[in-house]
mmCIF file of C-alpha atoms in Angstrom:
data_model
loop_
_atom_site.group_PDB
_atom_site.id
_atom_site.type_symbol
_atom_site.label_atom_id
_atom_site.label_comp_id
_atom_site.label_asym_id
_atom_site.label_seq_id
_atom_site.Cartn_x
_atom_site.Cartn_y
_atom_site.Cartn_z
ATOM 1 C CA UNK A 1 2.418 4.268 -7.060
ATOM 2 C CA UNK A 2 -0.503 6.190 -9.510
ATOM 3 C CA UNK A 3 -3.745 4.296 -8.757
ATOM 4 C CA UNK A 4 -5.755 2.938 -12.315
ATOM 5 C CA UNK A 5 -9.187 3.335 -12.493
ATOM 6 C CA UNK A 6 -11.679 0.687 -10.934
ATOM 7 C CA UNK A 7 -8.879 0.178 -8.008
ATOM 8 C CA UNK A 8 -10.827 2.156 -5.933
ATOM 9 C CA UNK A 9 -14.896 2.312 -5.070
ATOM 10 C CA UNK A 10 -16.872 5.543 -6.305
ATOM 11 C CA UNK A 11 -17.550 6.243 -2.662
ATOM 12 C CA UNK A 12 -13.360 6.447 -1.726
ATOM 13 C CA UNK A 13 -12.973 8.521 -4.372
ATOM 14 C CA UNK A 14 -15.257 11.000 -3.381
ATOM 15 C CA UNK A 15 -13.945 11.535 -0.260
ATOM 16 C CA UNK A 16 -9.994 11.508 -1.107
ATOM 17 C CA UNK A 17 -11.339 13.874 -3.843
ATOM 18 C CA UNK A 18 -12.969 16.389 -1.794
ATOM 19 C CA UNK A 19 -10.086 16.273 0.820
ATOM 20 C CA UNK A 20 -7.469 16.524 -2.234
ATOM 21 C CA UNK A 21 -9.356 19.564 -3.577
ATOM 22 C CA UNK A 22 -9.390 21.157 -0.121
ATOM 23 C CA UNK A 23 -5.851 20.630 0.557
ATOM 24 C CA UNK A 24 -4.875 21.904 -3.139
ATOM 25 C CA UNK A 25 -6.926 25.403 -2.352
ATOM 26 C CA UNK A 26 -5.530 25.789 1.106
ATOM 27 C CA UNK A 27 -2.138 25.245 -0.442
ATOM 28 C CA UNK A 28 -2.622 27.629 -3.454
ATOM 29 C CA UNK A 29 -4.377 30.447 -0.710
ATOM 30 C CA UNK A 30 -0.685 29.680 0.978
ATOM 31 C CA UNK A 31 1.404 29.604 -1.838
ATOM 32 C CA UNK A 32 1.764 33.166 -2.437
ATOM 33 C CA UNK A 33 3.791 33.957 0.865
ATOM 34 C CA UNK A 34 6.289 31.209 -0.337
ATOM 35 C CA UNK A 35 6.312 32.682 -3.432
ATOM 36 C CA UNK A 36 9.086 35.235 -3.932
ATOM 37 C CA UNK A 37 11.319 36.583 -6.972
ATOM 38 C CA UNK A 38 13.681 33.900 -6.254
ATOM 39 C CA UNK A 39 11.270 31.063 -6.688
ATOM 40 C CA UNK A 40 9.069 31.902 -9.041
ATOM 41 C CA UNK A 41 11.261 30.368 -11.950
ATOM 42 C CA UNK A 42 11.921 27.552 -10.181
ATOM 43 C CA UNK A 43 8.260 26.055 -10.245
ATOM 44 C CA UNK A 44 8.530 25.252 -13.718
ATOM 45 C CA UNK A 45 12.467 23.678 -13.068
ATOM 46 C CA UNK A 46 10.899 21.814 -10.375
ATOM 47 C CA UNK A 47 7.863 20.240 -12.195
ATOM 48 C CA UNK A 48 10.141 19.679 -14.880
ATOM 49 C CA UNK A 49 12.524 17.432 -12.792
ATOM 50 C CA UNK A 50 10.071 15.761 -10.894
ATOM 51 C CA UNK A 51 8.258 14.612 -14.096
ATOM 52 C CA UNK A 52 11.266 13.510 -15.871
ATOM 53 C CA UNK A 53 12.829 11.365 -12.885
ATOM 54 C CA UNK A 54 9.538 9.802 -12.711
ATOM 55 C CA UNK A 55 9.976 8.524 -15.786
ATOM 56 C CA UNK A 56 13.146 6.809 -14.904
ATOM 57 C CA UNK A 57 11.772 3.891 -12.537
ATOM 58 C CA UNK A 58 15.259 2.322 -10.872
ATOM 59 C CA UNK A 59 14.929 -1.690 -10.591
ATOM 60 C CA UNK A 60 14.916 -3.112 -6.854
ATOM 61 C CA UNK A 61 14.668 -6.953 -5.816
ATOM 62 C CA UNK A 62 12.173 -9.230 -7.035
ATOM 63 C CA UNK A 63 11.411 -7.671 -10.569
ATOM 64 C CA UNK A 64 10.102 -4.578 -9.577
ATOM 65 C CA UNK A 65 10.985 -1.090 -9.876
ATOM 66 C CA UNK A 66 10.279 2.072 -8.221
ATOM 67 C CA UNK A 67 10.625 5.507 -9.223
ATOM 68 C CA UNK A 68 10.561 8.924 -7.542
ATOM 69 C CA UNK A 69 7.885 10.817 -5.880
ATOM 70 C CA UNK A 70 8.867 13.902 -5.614
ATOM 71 C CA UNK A 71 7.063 15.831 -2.801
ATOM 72 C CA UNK A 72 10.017 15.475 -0.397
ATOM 73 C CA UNK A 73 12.432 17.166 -3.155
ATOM 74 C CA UNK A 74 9.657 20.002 -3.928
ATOM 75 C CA UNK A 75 8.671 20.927 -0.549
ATOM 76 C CA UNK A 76 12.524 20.693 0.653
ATOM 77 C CA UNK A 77 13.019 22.825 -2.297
ATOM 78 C CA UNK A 78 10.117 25.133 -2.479
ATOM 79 C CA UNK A 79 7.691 25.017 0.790
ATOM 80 C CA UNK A 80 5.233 22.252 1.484
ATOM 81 C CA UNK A 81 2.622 24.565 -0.246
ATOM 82 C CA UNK A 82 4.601 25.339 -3.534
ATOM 83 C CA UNK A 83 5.758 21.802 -3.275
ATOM 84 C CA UNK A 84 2.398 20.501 -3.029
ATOM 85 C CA UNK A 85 1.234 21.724 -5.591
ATOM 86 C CA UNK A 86 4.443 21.338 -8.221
ATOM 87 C CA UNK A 87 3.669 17.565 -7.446
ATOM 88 C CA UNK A 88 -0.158 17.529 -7.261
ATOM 89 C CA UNK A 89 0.602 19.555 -11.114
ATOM 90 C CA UNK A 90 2.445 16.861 -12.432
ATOM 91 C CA UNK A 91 0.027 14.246 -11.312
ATOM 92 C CA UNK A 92 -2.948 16.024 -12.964
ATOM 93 C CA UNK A 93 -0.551 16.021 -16.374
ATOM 94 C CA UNK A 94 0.725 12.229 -16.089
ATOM 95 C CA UNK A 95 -3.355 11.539 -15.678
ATOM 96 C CA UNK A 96 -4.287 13.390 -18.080
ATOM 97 C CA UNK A 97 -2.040 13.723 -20.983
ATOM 98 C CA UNK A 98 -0.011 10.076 -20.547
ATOM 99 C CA UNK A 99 -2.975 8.090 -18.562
ATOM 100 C CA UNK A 100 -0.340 7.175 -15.864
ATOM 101 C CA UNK A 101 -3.028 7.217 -12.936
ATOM 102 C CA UNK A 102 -6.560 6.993 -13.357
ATOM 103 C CA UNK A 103 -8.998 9.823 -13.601
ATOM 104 C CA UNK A 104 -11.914 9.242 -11.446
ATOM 105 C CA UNK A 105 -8.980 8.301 -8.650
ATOM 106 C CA UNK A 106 -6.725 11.342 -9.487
ATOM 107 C CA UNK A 107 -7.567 12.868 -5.992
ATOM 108 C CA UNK A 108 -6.221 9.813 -3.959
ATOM 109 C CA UNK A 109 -3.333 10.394 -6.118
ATOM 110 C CA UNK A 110 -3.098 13.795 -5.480
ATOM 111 C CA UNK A 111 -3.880 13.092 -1.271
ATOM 112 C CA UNK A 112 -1.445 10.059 -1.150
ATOM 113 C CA UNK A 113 1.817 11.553 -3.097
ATOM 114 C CA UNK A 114 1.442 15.257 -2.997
ATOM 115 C CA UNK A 115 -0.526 16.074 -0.043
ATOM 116 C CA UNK A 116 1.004 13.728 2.625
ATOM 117 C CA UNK A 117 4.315 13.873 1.259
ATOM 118 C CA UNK A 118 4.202 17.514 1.264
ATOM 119 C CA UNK A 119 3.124 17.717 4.537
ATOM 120 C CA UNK A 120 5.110 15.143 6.654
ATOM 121 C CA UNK A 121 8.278 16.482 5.080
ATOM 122 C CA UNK A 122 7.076 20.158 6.207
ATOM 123 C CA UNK A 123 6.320 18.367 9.567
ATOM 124 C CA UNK A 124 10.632 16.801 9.904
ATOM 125 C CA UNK A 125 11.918 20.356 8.479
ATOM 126 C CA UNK A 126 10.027 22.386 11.407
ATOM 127 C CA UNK A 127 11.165 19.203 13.608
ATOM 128 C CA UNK A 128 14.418 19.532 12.907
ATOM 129 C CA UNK A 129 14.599 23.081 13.807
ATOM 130 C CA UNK A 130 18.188 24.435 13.262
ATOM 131 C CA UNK A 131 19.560 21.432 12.448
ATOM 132 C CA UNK A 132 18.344 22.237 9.124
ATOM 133 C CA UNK A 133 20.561 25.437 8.609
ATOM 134 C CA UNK A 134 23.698 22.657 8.357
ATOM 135 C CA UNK A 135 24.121 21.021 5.159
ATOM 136 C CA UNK A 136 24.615 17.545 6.675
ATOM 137 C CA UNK A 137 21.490 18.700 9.074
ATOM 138 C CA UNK A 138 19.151 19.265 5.942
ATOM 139 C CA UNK A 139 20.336 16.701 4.132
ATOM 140 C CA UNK A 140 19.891 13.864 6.595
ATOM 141 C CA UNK A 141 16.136 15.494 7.365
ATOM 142 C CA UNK A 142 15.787 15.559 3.490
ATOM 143 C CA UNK A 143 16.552 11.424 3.442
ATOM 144 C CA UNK A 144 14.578 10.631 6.222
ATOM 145 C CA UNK A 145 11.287 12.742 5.183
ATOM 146 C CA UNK A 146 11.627 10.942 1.694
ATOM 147 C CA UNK A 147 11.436 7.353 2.800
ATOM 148 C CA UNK A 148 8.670 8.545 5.413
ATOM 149 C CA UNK A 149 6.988 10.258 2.668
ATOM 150 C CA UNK A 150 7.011 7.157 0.342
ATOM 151 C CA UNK A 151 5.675 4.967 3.319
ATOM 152 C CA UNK A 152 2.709 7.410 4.140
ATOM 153 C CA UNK A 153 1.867 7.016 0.503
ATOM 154 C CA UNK A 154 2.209 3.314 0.250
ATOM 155 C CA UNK A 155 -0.213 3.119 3.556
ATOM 156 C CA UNK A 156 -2.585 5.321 2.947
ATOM 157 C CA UNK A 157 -3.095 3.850 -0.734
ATOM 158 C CA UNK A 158 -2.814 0.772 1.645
ATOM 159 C CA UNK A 159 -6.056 2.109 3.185
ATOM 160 C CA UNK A 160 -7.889 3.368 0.366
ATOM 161 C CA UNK A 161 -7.827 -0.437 -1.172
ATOM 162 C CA UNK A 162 -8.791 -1.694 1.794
ATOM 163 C CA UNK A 163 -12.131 0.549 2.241
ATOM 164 C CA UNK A 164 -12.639 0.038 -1.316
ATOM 165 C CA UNK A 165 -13.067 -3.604 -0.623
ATOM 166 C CA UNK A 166 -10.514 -4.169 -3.597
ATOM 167 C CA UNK A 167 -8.422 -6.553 -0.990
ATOM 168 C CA UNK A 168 -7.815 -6.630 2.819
ATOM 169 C CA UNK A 169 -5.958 -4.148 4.970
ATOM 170 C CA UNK A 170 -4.003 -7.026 6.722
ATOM 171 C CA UNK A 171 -2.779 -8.335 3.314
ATOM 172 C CA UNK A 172 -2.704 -5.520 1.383
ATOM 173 C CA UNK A 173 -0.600 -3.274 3.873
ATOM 174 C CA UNK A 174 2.522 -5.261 4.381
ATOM 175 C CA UNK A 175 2.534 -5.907 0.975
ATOM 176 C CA UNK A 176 2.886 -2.246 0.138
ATOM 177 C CA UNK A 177 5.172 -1.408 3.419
ATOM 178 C CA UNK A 178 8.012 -3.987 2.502
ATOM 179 C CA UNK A 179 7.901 -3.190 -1.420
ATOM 180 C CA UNK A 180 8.046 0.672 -0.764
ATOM 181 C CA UNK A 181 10.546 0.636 1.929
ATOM 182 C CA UNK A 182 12.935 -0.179 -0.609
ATOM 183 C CA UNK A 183 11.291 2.109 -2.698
ATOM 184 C CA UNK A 184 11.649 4.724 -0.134
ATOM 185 C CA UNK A 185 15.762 4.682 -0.291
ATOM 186 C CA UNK A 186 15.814 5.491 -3.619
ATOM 187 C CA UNK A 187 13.309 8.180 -2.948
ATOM 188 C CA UNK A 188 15.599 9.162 -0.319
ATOM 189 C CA UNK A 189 19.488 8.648 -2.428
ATOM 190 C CA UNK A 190 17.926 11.063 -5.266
ATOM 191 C CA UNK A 191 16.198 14.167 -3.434
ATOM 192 C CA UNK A 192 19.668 13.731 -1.210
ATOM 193 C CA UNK A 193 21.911 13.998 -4.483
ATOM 194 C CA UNK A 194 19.332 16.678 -6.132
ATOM 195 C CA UNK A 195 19.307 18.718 -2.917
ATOM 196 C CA UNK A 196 23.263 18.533 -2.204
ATOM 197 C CA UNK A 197 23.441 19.395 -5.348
ATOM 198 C CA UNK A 198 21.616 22.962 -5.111
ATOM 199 C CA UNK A 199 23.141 23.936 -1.813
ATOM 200 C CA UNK A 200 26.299 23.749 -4.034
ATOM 201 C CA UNK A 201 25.444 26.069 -6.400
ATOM 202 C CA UNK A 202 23.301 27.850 -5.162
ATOM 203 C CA UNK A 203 22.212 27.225 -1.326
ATOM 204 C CA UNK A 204 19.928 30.558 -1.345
ATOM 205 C CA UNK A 205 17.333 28.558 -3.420
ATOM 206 C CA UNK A 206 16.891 25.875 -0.399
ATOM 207 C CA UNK A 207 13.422 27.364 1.063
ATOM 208 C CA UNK A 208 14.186 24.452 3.618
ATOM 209 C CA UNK A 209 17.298 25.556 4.862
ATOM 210 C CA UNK A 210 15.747 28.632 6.413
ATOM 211 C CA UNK A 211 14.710 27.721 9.703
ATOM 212 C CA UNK A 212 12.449 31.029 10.336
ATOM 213 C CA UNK A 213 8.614 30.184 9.460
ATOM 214 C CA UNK A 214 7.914 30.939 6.407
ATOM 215 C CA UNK A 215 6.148 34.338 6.792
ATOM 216 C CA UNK A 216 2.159 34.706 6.285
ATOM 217 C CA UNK B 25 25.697 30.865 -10.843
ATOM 218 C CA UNK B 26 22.871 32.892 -12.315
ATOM 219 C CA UNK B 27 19.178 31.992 -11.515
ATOM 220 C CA UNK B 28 18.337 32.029 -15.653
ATOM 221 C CA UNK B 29 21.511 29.692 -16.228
ATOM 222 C CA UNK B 30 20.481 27.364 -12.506
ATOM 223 C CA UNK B 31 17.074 27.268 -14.456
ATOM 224 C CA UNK B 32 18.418 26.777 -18.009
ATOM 225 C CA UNK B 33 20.575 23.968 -16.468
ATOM 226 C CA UNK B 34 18.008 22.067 -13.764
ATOM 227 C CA UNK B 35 15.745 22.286 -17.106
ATOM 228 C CA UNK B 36 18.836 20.551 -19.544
ATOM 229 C CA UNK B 37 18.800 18.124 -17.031
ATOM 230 C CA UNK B 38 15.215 17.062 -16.851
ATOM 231 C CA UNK B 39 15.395 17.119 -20.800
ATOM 232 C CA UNK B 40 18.170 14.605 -20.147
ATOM 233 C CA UNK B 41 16.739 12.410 -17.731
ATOM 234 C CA UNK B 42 13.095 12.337 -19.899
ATOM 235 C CA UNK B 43 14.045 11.563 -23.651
ATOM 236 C CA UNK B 44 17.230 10.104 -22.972
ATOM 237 C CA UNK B 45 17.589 8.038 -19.907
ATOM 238 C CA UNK B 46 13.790 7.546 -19.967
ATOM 239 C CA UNK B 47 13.715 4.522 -22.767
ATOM 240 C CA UNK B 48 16.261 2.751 -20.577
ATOM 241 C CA UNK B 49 14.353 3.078 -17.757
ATOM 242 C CA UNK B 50 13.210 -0.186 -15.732
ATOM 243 C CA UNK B 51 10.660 -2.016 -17.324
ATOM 244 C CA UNK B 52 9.256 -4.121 -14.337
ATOM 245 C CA UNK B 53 5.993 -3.356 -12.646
ATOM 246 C CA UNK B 54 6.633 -0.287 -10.043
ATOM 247 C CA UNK B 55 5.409 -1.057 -6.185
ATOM 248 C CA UNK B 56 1.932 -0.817 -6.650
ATOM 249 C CA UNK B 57 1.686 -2.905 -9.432
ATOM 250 C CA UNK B 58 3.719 -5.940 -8.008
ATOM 251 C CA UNK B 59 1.470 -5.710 -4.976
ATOM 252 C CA UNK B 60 -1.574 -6.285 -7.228
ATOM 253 C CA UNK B 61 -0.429 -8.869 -9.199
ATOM 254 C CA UNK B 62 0.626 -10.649 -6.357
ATOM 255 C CA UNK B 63 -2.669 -10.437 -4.591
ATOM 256 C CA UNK B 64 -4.596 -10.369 -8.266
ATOM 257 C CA UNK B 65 -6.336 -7.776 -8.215
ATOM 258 C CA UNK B 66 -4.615 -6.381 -11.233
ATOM 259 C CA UNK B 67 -7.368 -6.699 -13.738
ATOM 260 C CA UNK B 68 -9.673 -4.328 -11.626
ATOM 261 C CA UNK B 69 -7.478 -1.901 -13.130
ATOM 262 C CA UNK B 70 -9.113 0.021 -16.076
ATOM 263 C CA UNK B 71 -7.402 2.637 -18.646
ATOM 264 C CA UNK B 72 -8.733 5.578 -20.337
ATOM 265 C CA UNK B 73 -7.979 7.289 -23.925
ATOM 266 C CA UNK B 74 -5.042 9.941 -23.650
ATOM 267 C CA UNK B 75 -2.901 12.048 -26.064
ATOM 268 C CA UNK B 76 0.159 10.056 -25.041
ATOM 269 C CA UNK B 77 -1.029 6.745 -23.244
ATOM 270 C CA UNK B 78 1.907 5.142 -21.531
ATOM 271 C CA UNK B 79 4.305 7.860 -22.259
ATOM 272 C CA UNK B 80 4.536 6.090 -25.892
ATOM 273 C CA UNK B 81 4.545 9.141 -28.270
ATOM 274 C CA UNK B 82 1.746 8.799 -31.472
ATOM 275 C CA UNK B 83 2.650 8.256 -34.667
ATOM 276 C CA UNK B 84 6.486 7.058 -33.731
ATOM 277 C CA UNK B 85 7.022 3.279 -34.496
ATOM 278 C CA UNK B 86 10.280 2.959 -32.822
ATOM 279 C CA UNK B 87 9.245 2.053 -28.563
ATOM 280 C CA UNK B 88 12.440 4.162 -27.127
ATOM 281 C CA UNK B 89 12.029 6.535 -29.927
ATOM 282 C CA UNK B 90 8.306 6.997 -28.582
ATOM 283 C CA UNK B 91 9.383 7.080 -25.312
ATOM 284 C CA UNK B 92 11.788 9.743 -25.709
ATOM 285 C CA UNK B 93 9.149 11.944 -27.610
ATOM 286 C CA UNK B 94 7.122 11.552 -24.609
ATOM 287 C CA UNK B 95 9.295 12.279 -22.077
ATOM 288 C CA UNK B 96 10.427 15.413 -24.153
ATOM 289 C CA UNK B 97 7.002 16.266 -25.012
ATOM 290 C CA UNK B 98 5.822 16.268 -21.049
ATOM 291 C CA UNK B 99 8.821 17.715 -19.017
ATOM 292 C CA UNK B 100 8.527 20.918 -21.393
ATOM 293 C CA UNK B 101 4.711 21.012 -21.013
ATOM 294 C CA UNK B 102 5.009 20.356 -16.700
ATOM 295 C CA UNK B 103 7.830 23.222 -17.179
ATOM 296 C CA UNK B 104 5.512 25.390 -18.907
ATOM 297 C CA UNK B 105 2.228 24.617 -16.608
ATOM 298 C CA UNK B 106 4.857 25.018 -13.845
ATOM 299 C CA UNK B 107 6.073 28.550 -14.926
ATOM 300 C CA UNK B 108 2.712 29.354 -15.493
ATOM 301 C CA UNK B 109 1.554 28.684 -12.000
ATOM 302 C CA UNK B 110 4.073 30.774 -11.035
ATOM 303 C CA UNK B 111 2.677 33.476 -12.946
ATOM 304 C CA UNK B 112 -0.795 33.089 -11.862
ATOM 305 C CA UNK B 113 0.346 33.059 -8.032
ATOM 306 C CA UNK B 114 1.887 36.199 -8.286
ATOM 307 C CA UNK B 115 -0.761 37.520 -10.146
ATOM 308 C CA UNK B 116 -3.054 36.976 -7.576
ATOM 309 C CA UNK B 117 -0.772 38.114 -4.488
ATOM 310 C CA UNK B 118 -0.483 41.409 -6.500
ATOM 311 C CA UNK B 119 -4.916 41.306 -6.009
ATOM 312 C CA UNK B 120 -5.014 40.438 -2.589
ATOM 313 C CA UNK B 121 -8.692 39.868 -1.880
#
């Protein structure tokens, strides 16, 4: 879902700059309480993983394919803030360094697939309260917070078309909604299989699973 | 499991998934960009110069070969940016202001 260049109006990407650059600041001022011995290594894993499984874009119907986000898996993995910023990392790279995503438009990239998805799975961990301490608990949040956190990416790049005057709102955001809901499962199947996967080996690592607020 | 073999490992298996399931990845146009060719607004789209445009490394004539380079090439430079985040966090905790 990385925006090009000239998708969006100079004026949009202002403003999902300046509120990308505010939420990356406030995540990095945050970061630090989420970041003990334990996780430190496992930024670089996690960047890793979430870079190369973008690369590997799964076919659904109608000749189109989708690939991973990754904020659900980092934040269920790391904290919304570490998780944030793994994602909003990669992004900056893939921009950069492989011109997947534009630049001018990198901070709508960084609002719509780090930020939000950082945040709304944050939102279904403290939700879920101690469900999230059972395996079958955290993984069920973990599926539904991916597809949610796919769809609040596909509408709010929904939105930033739309005010860009690129195409309407009422076309634009169906469009996007059906195509990513799809999307969205395979979102969901991997960070399920990547998470269960940890909590086998090694369930300490799951920042998620803790139910106590992270403390600050 | 040790946390330097969990890391060793998750990192084997991003190696994996970028230089070799990478070139056999789906080639069809992701979400966004069926929803803009089906409401043509695809050509708005622009492209800039990059080291690596669309992951296809330089200088390597064969397309999965390229890919592969590329997807080797980025998941140990997001693994090193990623480590070095780390690094700088902690850093900075250890300065609180």
């Amino acid at each position: 879902m990385h925006i090009p260049d000239g998708f969006l109006s100079s004026e949009v990407c202002a403003v999902t700059s300046v509120a990308a650059a505010g939420a990356i600041g406030y995540a990095a001022s945050r970061a630090r309480d989420e970041l003990d011995e334990r996780r430190a290594p496992l930024l670089g894993a996690t960047a890793a993983l979430v870079f190369a499984s973008q690369m590997v874009n799964f076919p659904i119907a109608g000749g189109t394919s989708g690939h991973l986000l990754g904020a659900a898996l980092a934040t269920v993995l790391l904290g919304p803030w570490l998780g944030m910023l793994v994602v909003a990392l990669v992004l900056g790279v893939q921009a950069v360094a492989f011109a997947d995503g534009g630049i001018a438009v990198l901070g709508a990239n960084v609002l719509n697939m780090a930020v939000l998805g950082a945040l709304v799975t944050q939102a279904m961990l403290t939700g879920a309260g101690a469900l999230r301490e059972r395996t079958a608990g955290l993984l069920g949040v973990a599926a539904v917070a991916s597809w949610v956190s796919v769809m609040a990416a596909a509408t709010a790049t929904s939105a930033e078309l739309a005010a860009s005057g690129t195409i309407g709102l009422t076309t634009v955001l169906p469009s996007m909604l059906g195509v990513h809901a799809l999307i969205g499962v395979g979102e969901a199947v991997i960070t399920v299989a990547v998470v269960a996967t940890v909590l086998a080996v090694r369930p300490d690592l799951v920042g998620g699973r803790r139910a106590a607020p992270v403390p600050s | 499991m040790r946390l330097g073999v969990f890391v060793g490992l998750a990192l084997a298996v991003a190696i994996g998934l970028g230089a070799a399931v990478s070139p056999f990845a789906s080639p069809q146009p992701d979400g966004l960009e069926r929803v803009a060719e089906d409401h043509g607004f695809t050509g708005a789209g622009t492209s800039h110069a990059a080291p690596v445009a669309d992951y296809a490394f330089p200088g390597v004539t064969d397309e999965k070969a390229a890919t592969a380079a590329a997807g080797l090439a980025g998941t140990l430079l997001v693994f090193a940016l990623g480590a070095g985040l780390a690094v700088t966090l902690r850093r900075r905790s250890g300065h609180p202001a």
